[in-house]
CSV table of C-alpha atoms in Angstrom, one decimal:
chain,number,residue,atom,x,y,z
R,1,UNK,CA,0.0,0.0,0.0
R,2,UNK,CA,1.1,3.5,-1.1
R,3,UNK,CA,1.2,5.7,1.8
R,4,UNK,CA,3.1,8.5,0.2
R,5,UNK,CA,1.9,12.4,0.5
R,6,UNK,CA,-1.6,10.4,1.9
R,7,UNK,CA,-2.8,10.1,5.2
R,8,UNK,CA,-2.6,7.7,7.1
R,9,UNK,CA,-4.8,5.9,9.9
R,10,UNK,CA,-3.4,4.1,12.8
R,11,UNK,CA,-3.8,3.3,16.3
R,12,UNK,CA,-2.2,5.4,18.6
R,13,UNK,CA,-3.0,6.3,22.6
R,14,UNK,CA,-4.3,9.1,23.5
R,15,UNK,CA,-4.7,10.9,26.9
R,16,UNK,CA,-7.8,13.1,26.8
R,17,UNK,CA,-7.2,15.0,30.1
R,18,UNK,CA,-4.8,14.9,33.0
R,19,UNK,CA,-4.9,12.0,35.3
R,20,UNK,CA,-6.8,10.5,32.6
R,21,UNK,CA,-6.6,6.5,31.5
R,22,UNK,CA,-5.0,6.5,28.1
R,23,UNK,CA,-7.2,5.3,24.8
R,24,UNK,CA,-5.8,3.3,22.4
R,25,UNK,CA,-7.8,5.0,19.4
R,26,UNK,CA,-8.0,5.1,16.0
R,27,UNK,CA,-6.2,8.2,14.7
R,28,UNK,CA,-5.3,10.5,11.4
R,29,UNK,CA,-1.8,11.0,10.9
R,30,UNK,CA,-1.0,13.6,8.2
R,31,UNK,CA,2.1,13.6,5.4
R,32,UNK,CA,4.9,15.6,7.0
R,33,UNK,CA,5.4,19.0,5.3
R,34,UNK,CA,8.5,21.1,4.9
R,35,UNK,CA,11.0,19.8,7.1
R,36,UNK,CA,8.9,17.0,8.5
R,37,UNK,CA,9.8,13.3,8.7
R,38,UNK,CA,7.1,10.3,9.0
R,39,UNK,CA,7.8,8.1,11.1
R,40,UNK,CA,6.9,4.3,11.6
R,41,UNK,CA,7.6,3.6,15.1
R,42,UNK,CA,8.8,0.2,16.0
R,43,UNK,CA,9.5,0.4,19.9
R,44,UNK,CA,8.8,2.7,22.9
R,45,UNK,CA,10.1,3.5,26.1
R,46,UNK,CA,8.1,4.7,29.1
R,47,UNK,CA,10.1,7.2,30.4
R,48,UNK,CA,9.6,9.4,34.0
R,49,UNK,CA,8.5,12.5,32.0
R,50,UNK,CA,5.8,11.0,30.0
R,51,UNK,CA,4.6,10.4,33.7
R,52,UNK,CA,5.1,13.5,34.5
R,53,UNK,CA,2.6,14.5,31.6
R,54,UNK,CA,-0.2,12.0,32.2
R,55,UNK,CA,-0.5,13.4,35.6
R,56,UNK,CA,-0.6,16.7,34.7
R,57,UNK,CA,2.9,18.0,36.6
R,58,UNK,CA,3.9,19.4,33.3
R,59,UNK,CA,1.9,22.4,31.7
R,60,UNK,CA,1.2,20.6,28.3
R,61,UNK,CA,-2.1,21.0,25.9
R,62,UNK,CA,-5.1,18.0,25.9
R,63,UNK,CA,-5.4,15.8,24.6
R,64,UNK,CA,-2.4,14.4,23.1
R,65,UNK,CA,-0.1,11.5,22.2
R,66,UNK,CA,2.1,10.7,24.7
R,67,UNK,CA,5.6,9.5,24.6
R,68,UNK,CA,9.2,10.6,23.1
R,69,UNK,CA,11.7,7.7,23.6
R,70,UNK,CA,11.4,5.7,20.7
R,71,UNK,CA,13.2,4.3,17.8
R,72,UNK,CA,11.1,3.7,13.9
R,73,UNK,CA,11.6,3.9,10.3
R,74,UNK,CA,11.4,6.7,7.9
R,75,UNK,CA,8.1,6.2,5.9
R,76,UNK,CA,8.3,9.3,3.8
R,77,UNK,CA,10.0,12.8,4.4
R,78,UNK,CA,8.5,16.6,3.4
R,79,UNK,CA,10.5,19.1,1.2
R,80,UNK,CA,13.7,20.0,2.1
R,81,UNK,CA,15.2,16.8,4.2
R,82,UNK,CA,17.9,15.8,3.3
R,83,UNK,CA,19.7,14.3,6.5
R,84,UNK,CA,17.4,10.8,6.5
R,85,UNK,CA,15.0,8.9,3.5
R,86,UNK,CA,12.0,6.4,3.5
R,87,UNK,CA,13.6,3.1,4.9
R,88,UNK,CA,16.4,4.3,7.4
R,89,UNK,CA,16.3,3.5,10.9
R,90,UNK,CA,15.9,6.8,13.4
R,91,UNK,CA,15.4,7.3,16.6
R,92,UNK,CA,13.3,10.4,18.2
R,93,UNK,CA,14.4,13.3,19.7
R,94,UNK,CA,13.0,15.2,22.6
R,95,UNK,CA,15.8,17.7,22.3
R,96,UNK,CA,16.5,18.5,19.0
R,97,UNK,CA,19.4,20.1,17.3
R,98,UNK,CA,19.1,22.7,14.8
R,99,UNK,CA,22.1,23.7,14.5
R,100,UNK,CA,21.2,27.2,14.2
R,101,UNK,CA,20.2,28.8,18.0
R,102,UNK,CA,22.4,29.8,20.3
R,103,UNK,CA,22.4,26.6,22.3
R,104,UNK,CA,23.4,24.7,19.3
R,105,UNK,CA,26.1,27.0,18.0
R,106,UNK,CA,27.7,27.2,21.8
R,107,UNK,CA,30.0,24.4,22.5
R,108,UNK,CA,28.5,23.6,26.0
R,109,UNK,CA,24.9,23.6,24.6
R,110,UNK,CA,22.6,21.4,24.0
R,111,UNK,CA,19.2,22.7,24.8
R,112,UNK,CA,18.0,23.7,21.4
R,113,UNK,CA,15.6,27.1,21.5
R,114,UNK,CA,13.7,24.8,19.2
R,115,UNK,CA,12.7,22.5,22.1
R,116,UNK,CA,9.1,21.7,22.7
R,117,UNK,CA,9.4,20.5,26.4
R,118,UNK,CA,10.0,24.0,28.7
R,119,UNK,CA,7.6,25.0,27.5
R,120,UNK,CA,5.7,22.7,25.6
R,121,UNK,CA,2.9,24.3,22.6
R,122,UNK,CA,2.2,20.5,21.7
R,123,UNK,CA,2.2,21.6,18.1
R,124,UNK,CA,4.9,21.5,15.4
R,125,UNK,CA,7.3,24.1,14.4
R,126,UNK,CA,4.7,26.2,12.2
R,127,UNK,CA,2.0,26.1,14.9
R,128,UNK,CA,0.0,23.4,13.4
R,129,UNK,CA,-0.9,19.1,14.4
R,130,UNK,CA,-0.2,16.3,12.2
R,131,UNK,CA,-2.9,14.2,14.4
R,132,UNK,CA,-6.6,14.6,14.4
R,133,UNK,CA,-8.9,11.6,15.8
R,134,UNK,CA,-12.7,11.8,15.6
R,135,UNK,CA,-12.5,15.3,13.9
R,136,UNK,CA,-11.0,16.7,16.5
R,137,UNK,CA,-6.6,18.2,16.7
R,138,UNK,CA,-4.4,16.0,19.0
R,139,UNK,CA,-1.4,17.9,20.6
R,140,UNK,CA,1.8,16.2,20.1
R,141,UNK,CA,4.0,15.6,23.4
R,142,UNK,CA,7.1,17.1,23.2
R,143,UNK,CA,7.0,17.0,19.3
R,144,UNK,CA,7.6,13.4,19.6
R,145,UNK,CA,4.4,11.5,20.6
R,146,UNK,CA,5.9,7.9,20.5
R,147,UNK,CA,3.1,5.8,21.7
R,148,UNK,CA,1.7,5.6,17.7
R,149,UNK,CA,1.7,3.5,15.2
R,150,UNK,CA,3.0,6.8,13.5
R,151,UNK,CA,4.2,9.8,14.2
R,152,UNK,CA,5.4,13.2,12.4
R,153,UNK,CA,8.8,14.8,14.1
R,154,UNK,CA,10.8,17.7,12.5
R,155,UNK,CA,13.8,16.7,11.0
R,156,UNK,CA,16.1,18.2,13.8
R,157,UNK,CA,14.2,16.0,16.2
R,158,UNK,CA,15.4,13.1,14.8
R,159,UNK,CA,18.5,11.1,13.4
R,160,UNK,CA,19.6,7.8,11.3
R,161,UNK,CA,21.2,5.3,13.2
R,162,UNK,CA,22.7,2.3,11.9
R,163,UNK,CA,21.2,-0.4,10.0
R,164,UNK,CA,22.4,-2.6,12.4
R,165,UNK,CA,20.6,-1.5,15.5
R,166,UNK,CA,18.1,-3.5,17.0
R,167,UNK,CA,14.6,-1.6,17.3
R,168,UNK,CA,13.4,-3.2,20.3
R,169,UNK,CA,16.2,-2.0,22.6
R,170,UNK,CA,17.8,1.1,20.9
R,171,UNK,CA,14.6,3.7,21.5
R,172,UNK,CA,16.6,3.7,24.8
R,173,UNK,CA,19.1,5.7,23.6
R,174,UNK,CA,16.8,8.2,22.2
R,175,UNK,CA,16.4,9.4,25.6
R,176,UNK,CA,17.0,7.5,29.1
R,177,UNK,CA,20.5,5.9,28.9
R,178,UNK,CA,22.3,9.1,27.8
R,179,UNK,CA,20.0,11.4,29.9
R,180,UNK,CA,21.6,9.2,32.7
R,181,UNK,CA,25.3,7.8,31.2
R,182,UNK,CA,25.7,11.3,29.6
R,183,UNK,CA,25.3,13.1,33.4
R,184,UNK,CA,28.1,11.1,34.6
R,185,UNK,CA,30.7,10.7,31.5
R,186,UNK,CA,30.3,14.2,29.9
R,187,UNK,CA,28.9,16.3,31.9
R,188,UNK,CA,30.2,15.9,35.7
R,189,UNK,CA,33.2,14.3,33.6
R,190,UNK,CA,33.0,11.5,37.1
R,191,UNK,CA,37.0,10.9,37.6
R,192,UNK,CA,38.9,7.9,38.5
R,193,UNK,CA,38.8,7.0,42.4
R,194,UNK,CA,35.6,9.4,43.1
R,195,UNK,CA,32.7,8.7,45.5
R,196,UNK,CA,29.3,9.2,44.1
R,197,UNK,CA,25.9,9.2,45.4
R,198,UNK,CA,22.5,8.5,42.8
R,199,UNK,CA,19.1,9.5,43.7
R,200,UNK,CA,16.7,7.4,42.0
R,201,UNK,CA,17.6,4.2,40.4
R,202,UNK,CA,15.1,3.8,37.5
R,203,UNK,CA,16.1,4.4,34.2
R,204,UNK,CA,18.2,6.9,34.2
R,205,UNK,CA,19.3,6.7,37.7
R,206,UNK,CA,20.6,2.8,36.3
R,207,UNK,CA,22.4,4.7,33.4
R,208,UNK,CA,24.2,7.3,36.0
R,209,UNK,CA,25.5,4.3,38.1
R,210,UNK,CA,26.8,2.9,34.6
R,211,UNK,CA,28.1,5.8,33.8
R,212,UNK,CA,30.2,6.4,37.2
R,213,UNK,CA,31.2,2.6,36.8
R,214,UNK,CA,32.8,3.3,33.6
R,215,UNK,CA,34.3,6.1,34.5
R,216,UNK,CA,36.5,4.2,37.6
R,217,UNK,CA,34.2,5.8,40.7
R,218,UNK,CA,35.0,4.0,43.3
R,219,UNK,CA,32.4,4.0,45.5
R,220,UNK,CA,28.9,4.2,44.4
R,221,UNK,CA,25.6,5.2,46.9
R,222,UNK,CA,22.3,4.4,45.6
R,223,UNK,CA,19.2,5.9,47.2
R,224,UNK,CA,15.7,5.0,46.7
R,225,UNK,CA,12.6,3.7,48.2
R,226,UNK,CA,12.1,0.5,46.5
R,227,UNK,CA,14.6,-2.0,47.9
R,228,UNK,CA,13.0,-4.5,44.9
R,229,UNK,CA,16.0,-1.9,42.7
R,230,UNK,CA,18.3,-3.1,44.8
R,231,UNK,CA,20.0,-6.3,43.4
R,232,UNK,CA,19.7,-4.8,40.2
R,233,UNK,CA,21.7,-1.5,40.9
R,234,UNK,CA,24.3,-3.7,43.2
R,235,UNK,CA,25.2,-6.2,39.8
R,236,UNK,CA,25.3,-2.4,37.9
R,237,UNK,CA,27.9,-0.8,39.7
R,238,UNK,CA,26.6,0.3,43.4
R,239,UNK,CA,28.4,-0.4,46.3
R,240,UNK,CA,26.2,1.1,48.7
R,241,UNK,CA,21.8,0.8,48.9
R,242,UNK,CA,20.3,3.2,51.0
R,243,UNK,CA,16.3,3.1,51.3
R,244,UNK,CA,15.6,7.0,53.2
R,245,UNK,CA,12.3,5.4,54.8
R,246,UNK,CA,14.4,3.1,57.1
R,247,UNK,CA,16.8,5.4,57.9
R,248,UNK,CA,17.0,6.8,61.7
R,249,UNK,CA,17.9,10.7,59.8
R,250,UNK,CA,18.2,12.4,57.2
R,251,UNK,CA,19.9,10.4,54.0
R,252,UNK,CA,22.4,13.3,53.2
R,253,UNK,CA,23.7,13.0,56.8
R,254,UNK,CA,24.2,9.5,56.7
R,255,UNK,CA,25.8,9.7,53.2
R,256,UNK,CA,27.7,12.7,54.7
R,257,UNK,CA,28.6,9.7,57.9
R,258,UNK,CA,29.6,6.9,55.2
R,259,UNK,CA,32.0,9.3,53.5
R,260,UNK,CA,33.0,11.6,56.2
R,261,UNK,CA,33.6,14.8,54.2
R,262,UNK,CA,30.7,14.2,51.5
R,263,UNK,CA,30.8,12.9,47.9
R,264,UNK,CA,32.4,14.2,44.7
R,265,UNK,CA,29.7,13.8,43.2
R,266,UNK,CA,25.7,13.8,43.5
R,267,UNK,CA,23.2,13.0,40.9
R,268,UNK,CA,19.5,13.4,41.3
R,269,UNK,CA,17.4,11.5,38.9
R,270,UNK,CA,13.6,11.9,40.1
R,271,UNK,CA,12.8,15.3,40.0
R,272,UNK,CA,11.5,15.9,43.2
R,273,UNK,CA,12.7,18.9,44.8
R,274,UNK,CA,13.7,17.4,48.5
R,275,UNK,CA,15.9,15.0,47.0
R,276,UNK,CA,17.5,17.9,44.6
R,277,UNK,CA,17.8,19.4,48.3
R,278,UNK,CA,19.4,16.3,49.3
R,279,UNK,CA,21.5,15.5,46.6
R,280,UNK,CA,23.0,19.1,47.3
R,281,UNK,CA,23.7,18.7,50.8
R,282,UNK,CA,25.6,15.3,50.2
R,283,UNK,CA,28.5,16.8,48.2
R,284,UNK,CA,31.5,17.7,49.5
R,285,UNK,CA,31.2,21.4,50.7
R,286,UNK,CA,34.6,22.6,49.2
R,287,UNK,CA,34.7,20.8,45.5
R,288,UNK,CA,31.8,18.7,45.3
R,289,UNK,CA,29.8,18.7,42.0
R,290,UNK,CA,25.7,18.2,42.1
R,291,UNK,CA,23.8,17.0,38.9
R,292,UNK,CA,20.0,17.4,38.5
R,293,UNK,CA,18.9,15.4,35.5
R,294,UNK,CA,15.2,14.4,37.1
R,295,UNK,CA,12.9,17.0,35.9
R,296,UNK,CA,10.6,18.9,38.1
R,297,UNK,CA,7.1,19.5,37.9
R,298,UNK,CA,6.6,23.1,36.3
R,299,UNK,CA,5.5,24.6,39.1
R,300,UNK,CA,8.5,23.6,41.6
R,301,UNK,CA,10.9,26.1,43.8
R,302,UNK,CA,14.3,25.2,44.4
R,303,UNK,CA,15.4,26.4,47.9
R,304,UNK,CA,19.1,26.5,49.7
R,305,UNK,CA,20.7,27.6,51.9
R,306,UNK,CA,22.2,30.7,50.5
R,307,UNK,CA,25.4,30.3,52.9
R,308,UNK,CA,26.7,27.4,51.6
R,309,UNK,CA,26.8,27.8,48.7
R,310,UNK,CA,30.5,30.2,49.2
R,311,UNK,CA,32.4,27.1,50.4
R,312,UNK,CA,32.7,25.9,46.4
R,313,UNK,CA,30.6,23.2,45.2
R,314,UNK,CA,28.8,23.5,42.3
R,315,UNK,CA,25.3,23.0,41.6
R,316,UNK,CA,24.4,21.7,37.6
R,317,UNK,CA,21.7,21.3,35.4
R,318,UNK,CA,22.0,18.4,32.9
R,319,UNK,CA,19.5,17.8,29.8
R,320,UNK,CA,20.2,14.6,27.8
R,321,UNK,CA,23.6,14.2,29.0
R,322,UNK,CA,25.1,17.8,27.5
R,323,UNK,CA,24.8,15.4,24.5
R,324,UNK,CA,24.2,17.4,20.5
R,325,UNK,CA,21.6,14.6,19.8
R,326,UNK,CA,21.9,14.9,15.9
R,327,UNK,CA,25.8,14.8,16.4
R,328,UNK,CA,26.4,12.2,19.3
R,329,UNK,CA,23.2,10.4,19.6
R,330,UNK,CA,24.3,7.6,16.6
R,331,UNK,CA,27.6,6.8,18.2
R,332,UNK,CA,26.2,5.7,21.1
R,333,UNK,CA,24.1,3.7,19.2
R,334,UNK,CA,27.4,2.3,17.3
R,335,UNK,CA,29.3,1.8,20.2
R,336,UNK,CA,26.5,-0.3,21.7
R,337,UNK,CA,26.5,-2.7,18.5
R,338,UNK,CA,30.3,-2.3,19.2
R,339,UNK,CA,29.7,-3.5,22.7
R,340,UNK,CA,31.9,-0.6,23.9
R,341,UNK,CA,28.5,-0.3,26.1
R,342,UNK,CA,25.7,-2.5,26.9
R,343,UNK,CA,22.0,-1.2,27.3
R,344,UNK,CA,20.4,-4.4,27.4
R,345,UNK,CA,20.2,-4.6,31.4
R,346,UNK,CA,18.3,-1.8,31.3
R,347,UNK,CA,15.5,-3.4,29.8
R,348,UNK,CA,13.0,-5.2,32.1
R,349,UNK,CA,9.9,-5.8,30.2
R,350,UNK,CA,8.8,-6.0,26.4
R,351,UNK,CA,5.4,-5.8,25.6
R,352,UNK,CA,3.3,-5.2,22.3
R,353,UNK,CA,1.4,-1.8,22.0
R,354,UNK,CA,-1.8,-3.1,22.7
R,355,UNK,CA,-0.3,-4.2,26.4
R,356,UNK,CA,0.5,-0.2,26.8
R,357,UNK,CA,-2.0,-0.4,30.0
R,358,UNK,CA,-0.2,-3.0,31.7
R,359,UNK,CA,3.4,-1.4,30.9
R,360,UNK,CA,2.2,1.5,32.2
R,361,UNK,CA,1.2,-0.7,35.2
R,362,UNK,CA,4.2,-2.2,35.7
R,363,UNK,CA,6.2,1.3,34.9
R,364,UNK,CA,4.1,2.9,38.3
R,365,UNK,CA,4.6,-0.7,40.5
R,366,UNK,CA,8.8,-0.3,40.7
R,367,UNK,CA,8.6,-3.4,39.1
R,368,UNK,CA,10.4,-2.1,35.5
């Protein structure tokens, strides 16, 4: 069947309002205009910020197609692309990388002004939806909107991988593992010998503990409330579990105990603001470096105490790892066919779309 310059209907899920049970629906996807790819998606991740979105902690528009980690293949492309065709593999990007901003052309950045996520329109770049279901315009989420049969992404948010890759584990690396390996490898640049401390060992708190592994930490703290993460984390790289709802005080003083003058380095991946608090007052006063890479809901504060912050640690922001998706997002890819790095533990579950419910059910028990 001809799908070119048609469009094309498909089942996607669809969350009509916050807090909302998703609907696997029927929907229309339209042919992607100037600078538009189609997409075929072929796997999905369920990452923390599509949570984020279902429950309304992000200002976003209803109703829309959730989802953004994914990996598909080029079905057709609008006027002007020239980076990808009909028939490569790509993965999704929730960041993307024009090239063009000031983000882009800095050689720190990588939050592109072309972003859709703070904030997030839930439309494409000219202010318009390639989905409609019943009639009626679906936002997109984040520009991506993975959980589809289909979806329509601007060329900058996505990028040809190799041939080689295997779809149902690489949509990983569109987002989670470098959000989380990235942290620790290129941005906090984690050094040989160094004590480290995670909040949060999902996803991307899994990929920060890889990340500090491979970078010769020596001693590794975990932190969460599900002790089910445990083993897991342990067989990744942590040498120490901590569970704060067992604990007789606060988790940065016992971390602060354990190390006696405070880790190098302190990575938050949950995006709550206590643990950012936490996280903070772990470090080592004088040197220490702390990470956020969990996002907030929109309408958090961040509060410290102003005093310490003179002693000398830093405090950081990282977004996908400080990773130019279009420019570094296909060698990680390569260097996991390379095994140079291994994904595949972060993994826990596989199931076809029309088991979305029970992924997302398993997503909200601990359990992936």
């Amino acid at each position: 069947m001809n799908t070119l310059g048609k469009t094309i209907t498909c089942r996607a899920a669809i969350a009509w309002a916050k807090n909302s049970p998703l609907s696997i629906e029927e929907v229309q996807v339209e042919p992607p205009k100037s600078g538009e790819v189609r997409i075929k998606m072929i796997s999905s991740g369920i990452c923390g910020s599509d949570d984020h979105v279902l429950k309304g902690e992000l200002v976003v528009n209803f109703p829309l197609i959730p989802g953004h980690e994914g990996a598909g293949i080029v079905e057709s492309v609008g006027d002007g692309v020239c980076s990808m065709k009909p028939g490569d593999k790509v993965l999704i990007l929730i960041i993307p990388q024009c090239r063009e901003c000031d983000a882009c052309l800095h050689p720190k950045g990588n939050f592109c002004y072309k972003q859709d996520v703070l904030p997030c329109s839930g439309v494409m770049l000219d202010g318009t939806s390639r989905f409609s279901c019943r009639g009626q315009k679906i936002y997109h989420s984040f520009r991506t909107s993975s959980f589809t049969e289909y979806t329509v992404v601007p060329e900058i948010a996505a990028v040809k991988i190799d041939d080689a890759a295997p779809m149902d584990k690489v949509c990983l690396i569109s987002c989670g593992f470098p959000t989380g390996y990235g942290a620790a490898v290129n941005s906090a640049k984690v050094t040989p010998g160094s004590t480290c401390v995670v909040f949060g060992l999902g996803g991307v708190g899994s990929a920060i503990v890889m990340g500090c592994k491979a970078s010769g930490a020596s001693r590794i703290i975990g932190v969460d409330i599900n002790e089910e993460k445990f083993p897991r984390a342990r067989a990744l790289g942590v040498t120490d579990c901590l569970n704060p709802n067992k604990l007789e005080k606060p988790v940065q003083e016992v971390v602060m105990e354990m190390t006696g003058v405070g880790v190098d380095f302190a990575f938050e991946a949950i995006g709550l603001v206590d643990t950012m608090v936490a996280a903070w007052n772990s470090c080592n006063n004088s040197y220490g470096v702390c990470l956020i890479a969990g996002l907030a809901p929109s309408d958090a504060q961040l509060s410290l105490e102003a005093p310490k912050i003179l002693s000398g640690k830093t405090l950081k922001g990282v977004c996908l790892g400080d990773y130019k998706t279009r420019d570094c997002i296909p060698q990680i890819v390569t260097d996991y066919l390379q095994n140079k790095i291994n994904i595949d533990p972060l993994v826990t579950y596989q199931l076809p779309f029309n088991q979305l419910h029970e992924a997302l059910e398993l997503f909200h028990s601990g359990k992936a």
